[in-house]
Structure formats: C-alpha cells, structure tokens
PDB file of C-alpha atoms in Angstrom:
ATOM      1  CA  UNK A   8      27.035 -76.035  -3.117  1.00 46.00           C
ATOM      2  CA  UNK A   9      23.379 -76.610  -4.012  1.00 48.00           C
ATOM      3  CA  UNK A  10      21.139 -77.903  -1.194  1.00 46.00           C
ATOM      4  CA  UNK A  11      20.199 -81.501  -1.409  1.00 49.00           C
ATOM      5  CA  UNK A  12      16.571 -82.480  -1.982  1.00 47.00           C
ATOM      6  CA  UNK A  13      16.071 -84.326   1.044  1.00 48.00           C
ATOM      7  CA  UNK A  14      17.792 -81.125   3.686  1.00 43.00           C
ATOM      8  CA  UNK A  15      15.477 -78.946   1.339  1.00 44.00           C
ATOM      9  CA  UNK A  16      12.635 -80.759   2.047  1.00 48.00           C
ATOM     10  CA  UNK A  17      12.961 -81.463   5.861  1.00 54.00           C
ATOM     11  CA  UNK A  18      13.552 -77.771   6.236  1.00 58.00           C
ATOM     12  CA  UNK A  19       9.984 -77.120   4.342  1.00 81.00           C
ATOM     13  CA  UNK A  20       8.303 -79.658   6.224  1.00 86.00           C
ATOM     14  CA  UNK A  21       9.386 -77.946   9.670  1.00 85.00           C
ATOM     15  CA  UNK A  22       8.741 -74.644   8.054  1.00 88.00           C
ATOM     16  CA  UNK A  23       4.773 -76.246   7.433  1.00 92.00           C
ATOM     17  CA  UNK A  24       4.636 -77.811  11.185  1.00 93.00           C
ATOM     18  CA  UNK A  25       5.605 -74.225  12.482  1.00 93.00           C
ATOM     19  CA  UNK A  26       2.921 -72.642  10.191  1.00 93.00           C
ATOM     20  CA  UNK A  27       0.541 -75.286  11.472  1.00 94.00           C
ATOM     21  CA  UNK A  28       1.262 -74.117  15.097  1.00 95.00           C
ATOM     22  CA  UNK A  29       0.611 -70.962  14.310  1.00 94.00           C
ATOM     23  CA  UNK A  30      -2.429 -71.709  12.611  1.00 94.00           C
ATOM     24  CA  UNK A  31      -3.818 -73.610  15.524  1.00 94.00           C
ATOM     25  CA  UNK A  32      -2.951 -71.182  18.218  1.00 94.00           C
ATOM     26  CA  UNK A  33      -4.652 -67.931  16.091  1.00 93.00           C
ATOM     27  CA  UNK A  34      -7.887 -69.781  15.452  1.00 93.00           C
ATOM     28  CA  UNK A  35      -8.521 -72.244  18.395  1.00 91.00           C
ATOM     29  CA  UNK A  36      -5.588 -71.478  20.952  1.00 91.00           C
ATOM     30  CA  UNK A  37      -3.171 -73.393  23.148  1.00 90.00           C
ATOM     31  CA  UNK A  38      -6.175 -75.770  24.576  1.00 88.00           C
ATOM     32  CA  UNK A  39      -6.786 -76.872  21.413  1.00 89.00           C
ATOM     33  CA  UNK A  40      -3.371 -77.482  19.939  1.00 91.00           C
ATOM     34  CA  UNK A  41      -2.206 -81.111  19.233  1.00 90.00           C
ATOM     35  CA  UNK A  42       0.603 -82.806  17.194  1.00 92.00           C
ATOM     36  CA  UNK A  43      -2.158 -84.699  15.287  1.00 92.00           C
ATOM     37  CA  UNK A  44      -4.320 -81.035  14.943  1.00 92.00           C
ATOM     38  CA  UNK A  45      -0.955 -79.197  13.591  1.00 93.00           C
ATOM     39  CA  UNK A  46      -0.226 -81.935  11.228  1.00 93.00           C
ATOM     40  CA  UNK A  47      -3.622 -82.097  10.086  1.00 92.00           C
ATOM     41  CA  UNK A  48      -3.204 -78.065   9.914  1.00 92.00           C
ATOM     42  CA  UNK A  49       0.124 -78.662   8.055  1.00 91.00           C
ATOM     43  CA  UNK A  50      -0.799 -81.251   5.681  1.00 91.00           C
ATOM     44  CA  UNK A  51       1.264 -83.753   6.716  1.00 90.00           C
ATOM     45  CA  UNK A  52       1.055 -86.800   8.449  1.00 89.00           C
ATOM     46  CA  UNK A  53       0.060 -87.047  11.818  1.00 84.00           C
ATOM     47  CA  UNK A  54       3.137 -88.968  12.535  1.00 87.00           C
ATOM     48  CA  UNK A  55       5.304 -85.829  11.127  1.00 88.00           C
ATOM     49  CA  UNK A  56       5.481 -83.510  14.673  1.00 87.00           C
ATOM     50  CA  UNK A  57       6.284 -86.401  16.735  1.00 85.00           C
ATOM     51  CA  UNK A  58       9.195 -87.639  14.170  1.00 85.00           C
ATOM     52  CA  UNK A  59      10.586 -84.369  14.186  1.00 84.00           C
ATOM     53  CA  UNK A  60      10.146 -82.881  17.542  1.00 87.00           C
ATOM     54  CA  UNK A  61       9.505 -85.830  20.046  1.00 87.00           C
ATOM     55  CA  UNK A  62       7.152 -84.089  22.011  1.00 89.00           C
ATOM     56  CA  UNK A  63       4.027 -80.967  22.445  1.00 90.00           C
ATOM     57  CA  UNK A  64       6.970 -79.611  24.749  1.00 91.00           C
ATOM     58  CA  UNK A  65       9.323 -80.017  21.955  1.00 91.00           C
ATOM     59  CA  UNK A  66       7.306 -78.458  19.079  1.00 92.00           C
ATOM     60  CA  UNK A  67       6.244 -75.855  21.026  1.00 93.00           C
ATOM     61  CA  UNK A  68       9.939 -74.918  21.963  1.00 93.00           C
ATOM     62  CA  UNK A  69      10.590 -75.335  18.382  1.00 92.00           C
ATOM     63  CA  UNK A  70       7.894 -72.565  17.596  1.00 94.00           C
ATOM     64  CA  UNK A  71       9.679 -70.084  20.286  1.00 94.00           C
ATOM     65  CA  UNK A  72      12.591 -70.720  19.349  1.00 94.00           C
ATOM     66  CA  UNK A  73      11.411 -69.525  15.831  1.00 94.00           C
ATOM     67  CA  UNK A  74       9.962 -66.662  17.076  1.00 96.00           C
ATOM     68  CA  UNK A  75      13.266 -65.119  18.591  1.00 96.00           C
ATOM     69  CA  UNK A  76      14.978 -65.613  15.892  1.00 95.00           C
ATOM     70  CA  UNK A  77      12.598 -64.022  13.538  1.00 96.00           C
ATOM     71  CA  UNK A  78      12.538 -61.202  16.312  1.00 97.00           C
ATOM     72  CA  UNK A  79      16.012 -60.679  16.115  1.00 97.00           C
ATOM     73  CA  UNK A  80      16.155 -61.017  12.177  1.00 97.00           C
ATOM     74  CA  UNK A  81      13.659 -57.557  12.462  1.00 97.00           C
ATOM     75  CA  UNK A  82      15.759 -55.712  14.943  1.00 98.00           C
ATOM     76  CA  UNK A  83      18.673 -56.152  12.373  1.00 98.00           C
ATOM     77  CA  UNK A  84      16.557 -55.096   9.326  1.00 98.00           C
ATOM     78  CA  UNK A  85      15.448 -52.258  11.093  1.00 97.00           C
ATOM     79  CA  UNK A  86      18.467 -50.816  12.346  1.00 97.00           C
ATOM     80  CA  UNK A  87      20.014 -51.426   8.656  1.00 97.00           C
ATOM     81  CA  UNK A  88      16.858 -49.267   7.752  1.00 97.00           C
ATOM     82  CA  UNK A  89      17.105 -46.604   9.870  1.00 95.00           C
ATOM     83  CA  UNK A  90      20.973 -46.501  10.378  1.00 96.00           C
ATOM     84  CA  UNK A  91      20.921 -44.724  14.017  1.00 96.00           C
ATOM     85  CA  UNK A  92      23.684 -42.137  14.429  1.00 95.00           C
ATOM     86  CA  UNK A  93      23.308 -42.235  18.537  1.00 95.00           C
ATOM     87  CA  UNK A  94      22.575 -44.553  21.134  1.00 95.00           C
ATOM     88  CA  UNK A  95      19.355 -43.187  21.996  1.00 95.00           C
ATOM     89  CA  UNK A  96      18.357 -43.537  18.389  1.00 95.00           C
ATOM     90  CA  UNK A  97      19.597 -47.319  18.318  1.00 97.00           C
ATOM     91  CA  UNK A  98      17.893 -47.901  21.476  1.00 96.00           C
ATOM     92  CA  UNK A  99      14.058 -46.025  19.735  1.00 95.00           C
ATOM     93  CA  UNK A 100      14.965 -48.553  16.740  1.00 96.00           C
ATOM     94  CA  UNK A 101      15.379 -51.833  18.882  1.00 97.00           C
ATOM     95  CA  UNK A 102      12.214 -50.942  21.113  1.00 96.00           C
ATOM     96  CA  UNK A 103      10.193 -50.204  18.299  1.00 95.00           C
ATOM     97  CA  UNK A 104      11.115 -53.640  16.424  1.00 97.00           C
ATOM     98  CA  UNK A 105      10.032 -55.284  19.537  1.00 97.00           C
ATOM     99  CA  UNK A 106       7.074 -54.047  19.870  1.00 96.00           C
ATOM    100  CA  UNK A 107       6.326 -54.207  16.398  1.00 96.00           C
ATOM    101  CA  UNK A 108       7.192 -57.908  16.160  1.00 97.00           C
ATOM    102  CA  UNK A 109       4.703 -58.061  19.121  1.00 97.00           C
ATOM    103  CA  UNK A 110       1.626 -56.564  17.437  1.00 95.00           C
ATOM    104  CA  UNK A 111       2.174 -58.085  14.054  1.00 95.00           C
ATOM    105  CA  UNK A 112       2.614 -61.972  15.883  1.00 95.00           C
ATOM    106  CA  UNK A 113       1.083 -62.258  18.505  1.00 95.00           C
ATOM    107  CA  UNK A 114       0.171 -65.817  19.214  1.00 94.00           C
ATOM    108  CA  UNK A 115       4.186 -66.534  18.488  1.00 95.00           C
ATOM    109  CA  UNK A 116       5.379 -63.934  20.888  1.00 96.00           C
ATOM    110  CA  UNK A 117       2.943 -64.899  23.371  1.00 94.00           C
ATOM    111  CA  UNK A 118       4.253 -68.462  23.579  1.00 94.00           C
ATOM    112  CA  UNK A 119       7.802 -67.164  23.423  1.00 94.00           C
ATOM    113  CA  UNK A 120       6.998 -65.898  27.138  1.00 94.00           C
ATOM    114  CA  UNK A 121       5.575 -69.317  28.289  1.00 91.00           C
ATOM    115  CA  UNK A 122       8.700 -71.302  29.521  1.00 87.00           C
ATOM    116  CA  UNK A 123       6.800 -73.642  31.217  1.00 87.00           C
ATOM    117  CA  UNK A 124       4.985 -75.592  28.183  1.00 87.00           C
ATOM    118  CA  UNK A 125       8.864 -75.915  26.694  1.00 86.00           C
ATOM    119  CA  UNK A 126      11.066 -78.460  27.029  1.00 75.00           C
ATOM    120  CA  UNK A 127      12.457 -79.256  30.284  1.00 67.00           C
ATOM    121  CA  UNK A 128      16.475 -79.112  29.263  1.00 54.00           C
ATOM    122  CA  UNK A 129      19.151 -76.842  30.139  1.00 38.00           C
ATOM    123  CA  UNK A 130      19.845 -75.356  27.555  1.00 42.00           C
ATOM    124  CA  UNK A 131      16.283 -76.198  25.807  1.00 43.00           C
ATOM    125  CA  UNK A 132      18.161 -77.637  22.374  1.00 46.00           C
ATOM    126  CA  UNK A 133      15.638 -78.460  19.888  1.00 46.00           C
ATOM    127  CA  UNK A 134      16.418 -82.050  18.533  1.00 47.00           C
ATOM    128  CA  UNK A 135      15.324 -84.117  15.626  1.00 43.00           C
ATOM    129  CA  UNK A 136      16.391 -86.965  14.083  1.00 38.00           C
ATOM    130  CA  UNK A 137      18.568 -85.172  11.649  1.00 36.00           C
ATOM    131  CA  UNK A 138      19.814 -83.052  14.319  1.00 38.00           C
ATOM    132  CA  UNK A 139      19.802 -79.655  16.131  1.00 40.00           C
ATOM    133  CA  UNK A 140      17.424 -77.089  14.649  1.00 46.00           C
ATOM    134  CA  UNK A 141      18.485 -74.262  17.240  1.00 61.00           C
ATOM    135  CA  UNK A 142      18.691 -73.286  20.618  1.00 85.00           C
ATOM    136  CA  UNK A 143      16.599 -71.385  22.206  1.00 88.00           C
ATOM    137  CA  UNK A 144      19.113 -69.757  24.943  1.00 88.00           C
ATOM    138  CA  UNK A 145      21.002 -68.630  22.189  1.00 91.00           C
ATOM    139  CA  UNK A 146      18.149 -67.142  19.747  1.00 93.00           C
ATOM    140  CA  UNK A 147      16.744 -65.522  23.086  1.00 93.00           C
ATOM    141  CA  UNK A 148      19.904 -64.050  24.616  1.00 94.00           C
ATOM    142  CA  UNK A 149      20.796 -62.549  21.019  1.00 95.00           C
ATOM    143  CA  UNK A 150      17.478 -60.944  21.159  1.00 96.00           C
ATOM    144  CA  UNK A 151      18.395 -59.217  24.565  1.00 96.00           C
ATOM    145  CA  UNK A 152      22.225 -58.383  23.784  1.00 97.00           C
ATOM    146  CA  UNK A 153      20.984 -56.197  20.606  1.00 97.00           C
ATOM    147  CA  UNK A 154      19.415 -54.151  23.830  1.00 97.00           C
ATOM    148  CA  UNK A 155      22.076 -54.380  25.824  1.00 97.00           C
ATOM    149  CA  UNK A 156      24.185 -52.794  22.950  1.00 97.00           C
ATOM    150  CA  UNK A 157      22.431 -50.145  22.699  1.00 97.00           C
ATOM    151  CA  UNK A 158      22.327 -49.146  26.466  1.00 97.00           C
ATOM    152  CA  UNK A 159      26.162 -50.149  26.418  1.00 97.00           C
ATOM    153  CA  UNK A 160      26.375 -47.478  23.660  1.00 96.00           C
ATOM    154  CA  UNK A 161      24.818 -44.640  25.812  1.00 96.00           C
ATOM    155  CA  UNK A 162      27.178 -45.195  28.219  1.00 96.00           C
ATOM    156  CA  UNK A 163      30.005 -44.981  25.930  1.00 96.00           C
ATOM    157  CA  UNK A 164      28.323 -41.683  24.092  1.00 95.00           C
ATOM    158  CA  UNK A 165      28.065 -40.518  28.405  1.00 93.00           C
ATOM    159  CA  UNK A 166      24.317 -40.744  28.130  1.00 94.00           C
ATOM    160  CA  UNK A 167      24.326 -42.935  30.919  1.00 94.00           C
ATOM    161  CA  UNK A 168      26.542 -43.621  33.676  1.00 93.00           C
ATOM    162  CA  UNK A 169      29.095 -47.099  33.452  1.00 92.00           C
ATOM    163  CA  UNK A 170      26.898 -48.282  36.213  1.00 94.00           C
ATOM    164  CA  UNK A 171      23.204 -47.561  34.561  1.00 93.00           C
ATOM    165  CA  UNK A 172      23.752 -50.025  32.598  1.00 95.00           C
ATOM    166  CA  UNK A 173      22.333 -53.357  34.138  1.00 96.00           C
ATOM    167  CA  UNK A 174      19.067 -51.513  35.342  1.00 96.00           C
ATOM    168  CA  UNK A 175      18.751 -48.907  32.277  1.00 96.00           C
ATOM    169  CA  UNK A 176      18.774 -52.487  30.286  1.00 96.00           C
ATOM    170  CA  UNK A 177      16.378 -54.134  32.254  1.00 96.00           C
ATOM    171  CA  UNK A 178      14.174 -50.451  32.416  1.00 96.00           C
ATOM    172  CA  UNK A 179      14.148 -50.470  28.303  1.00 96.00           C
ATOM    173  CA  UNK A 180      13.073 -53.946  28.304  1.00 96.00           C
ATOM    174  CA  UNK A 181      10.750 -53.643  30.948  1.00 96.00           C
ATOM    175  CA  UNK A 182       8.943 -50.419  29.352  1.00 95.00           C
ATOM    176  CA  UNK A 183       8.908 -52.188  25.396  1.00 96.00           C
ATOM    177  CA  UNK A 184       7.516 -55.357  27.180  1.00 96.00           C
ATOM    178  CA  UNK A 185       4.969 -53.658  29.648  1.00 95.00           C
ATOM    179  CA  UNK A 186       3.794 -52.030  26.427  1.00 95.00           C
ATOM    180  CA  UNK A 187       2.784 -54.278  24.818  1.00 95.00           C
ATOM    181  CA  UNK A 188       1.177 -56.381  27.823  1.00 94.00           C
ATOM    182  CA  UNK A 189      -1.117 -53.435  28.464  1.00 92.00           C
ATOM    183  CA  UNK A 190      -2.211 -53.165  24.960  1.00 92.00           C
ATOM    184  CA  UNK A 191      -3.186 -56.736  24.621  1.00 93.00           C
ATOM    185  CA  UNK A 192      -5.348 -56.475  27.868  1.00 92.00           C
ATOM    186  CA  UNK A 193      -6.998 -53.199  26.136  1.00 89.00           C
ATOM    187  CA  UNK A 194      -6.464 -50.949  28.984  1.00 86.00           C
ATOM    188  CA  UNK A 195      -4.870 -48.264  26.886  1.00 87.00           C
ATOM    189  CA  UNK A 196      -7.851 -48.297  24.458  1.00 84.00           C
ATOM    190  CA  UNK A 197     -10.306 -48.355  27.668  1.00 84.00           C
ATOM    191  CA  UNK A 198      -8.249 -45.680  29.499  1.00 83.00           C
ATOM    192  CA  UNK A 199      -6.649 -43.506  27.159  1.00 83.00           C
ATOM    193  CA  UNK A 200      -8.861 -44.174  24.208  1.00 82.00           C
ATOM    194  CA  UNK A 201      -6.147 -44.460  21.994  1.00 79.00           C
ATOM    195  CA  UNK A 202      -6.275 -46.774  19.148  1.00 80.00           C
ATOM    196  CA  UNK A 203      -3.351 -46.373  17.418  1.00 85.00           C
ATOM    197  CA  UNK A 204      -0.856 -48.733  19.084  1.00 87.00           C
ATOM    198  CA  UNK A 205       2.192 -47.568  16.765  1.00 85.00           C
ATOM    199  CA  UNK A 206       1.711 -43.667  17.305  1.00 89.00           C
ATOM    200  CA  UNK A 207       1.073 -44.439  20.719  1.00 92.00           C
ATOM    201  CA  UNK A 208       4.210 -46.528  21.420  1.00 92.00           C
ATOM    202  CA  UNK A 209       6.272 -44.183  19.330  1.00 90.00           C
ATOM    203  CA  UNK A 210       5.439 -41.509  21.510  1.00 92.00           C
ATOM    204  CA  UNK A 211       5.938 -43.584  24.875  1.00 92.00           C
ATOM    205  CA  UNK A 212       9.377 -44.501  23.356  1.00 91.00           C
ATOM    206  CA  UNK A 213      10.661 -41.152  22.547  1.00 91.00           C
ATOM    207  CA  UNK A 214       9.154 -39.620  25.765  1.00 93.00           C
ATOM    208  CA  UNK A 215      10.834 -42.682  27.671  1.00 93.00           C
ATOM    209  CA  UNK A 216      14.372 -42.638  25.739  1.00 92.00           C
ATOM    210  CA  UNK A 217      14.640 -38.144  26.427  1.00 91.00           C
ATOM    211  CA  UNK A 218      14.474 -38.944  30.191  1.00 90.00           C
ATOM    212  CA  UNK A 219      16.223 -41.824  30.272  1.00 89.00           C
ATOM    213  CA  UNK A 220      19.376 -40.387  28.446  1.00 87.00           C
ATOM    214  CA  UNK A 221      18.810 -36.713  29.032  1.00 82.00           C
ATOM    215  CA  UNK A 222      18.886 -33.767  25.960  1.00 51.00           C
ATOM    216  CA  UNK A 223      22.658 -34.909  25.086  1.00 49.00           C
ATOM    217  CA  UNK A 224      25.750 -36.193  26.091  1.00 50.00           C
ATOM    218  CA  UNK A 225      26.955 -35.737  29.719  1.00 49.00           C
ATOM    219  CA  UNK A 226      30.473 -33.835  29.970  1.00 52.00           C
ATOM    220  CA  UNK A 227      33.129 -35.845  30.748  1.00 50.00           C
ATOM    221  CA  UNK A 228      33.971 -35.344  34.878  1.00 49.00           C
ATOM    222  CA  UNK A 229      37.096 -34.203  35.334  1.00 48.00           C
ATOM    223  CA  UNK A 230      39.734 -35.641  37.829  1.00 47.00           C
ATOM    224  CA  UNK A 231      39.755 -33.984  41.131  1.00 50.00           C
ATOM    225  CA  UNK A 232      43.121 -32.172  42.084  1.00 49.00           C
ATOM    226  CA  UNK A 233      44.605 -33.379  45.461  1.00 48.00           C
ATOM    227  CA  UNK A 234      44.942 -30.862  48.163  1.00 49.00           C
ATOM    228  CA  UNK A 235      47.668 -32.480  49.897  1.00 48.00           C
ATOM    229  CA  UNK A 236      50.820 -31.231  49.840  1.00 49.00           C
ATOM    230  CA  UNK A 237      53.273 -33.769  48.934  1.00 48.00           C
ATOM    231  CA  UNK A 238      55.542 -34.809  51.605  1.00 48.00           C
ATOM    232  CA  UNK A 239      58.956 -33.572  51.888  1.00 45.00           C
TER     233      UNK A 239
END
C-alpha cells in the first residue's frame, strides 16, 4: 500500500524538526535551543514543534529517542557486516558501533544521556496529535539487550561464567561508555597523545574483550563423584 501524502509529509516535517535540533545544538548548544529557533532552523513554522511535540521536554525526548534508534539501526548493520563467529567477536562489533555512533553524533548522543531535560512520563512516550512516534524505554532498552546478547553468548560459548553475566554487561557498557567520555574531555589526547580515537578504541576493545573472556572457551566442569557409600 502506497503511503498517503499527508503520513508522508508529517513524517518529513518531524524528520526537518529533528534536523533542526541537531542543527541548533552543533552550532549554538542546549542554551540556545528553542521551539521557535528549531523551526526557524527547520523551515517551518514556529508553531510546527509545539503542534507536534507539546513541549522543549517533548522535542527533546523526541530527538533521543531518535538517537537510540539510529544507534541500534548501526549495531545491526554492523554485525550484518562483520558476521561475528564468537561471542567475543559480537561483543568487539557492538562496542565498536557504540562508540562509533558516539564520535560521528555527538550532540545527539550527548542529549541521549540527559534524562532530566526529557519528558517527565513513565514510560517517556512521545505524543503528537497524530499519535505515538516511539518510546524511548523501548528504543533505549533494545540498544542495551544487543549487549546483553552478546555477554549472554559468552556464557553460552563458556567464556564467562552463568553468573558474569549482569556485571560483565554492565563492565562492557561501562568501558564503551567511559571511552568515549574521556575522549570528549581530551584527556586521552593530553595524556596519551593519541589522536586517533578509532585505532585507539579498537585497541582498548580487543585488549578489554581477551581479559574479559580469556584466550578461548572454558572446559566444561565436570560433576563431582560422591564419596559416600550408599546405604545398605
């Protein structure tokens, strides 16, 4: 079925708010961003945001929103890319999608770590007049089950212990994350002089991933025999 004119063209116009937030936040930042500044940015009318997304809060939940999903949409390409045989090698191709989403939008995946300029609703729904554009629980807990996959997956390949899992998740994240904070602030530039944030990251991945999951599969333990004698 063909899409209608008018869903066509409310899906462009938030495509052009979005761009506009973008736009805002790389040249002027978040003091300076306004629903009548992004629809100015957008070309729209300055009654546009506010039709669409109520509220600052609203639009800027909107624009997180966006940003997980387009996060998760380069996790998938990448592992379709480089079709990991392991878990270890799943979990290098997740971290370095993160990160790379990271360097390549910043602004967007900046904001998608400032919960407190979103809307204030449980599950953070982002609502127009025509309806629900997404969810931002959802877009951000797909994001961290494609991790969570891939540590579950070391533990099935006995990389990992059944009971690593929680913290070996929360270590991954922690070390992709922590990454990319410290490159931002410039401290690996002004301490390490390194420059190249992609070698650099590969190597803190690979280095990160050996220890975490060892040189290869873990033998399987084998069930201890009783030494009881069985009662007669």
């Amino acid at each position: 079925m063909a899409t209608r004119p008018r869903a066509r063209h409310r899906g462009d116009l938030r495509e052009r708010l979005l761009s506009g937030v973008a736009s805002v936040l790389r040249d002027k930042g978040i003091g300076a961003l306004s629903m009548r500044e992004v629809a100015r940015r957008a070309g729209v009318s300055h009654n546009a945001p506010l039709h669409h997304y109520g509220t600052k809060a609203g639009l800027l939940t909107a624009f997180a929103t966006a940003g997980y999903a387009r996060l998760g949409q380069m996790i998938q390409a990448t592992i379709r890319a480089r079709r990991p045989r392991s878990g270890p090698e799943l979990l290098e191709a997740i971290g370095g999608a993160y990160v790379r989403f990271a360097l390549e939008n910043r602004d967007q995946f900046t904001m998608m770590f400032r919960p407190e300029l979103f809307e204030r609703q449980k599950r953070a729904l982002v609502r127009g007049r025509e309806g629900v554009h997404g969810d931002l629980e959802q877009e951000r807990g797909g994001v961290y089950a494609f991790l969570r996959t891939a540590v579950g997956r070391c533990v099935e390949e006995r990389y990992l212990e059944p009971g690593d899992l929680e913290v070996a998740t929360a270590t991954a994240w922690s070390v992709a994350h922590g990454f990319v904070d410290l490159w931002f602030s410039g401290r690996f530039v002004e301490r390490l002089g390194r420059r190249d944030s992609r070698r650099l990251y590969q190597e803190v991945l690979q280095f990160f991933v050996a220890k975490l999951t060892g040189v290869g599969p873990r033998p399987r333990r084998r069930a201890r025999r009783s030494t009881s004698r069985p009662s007669k």
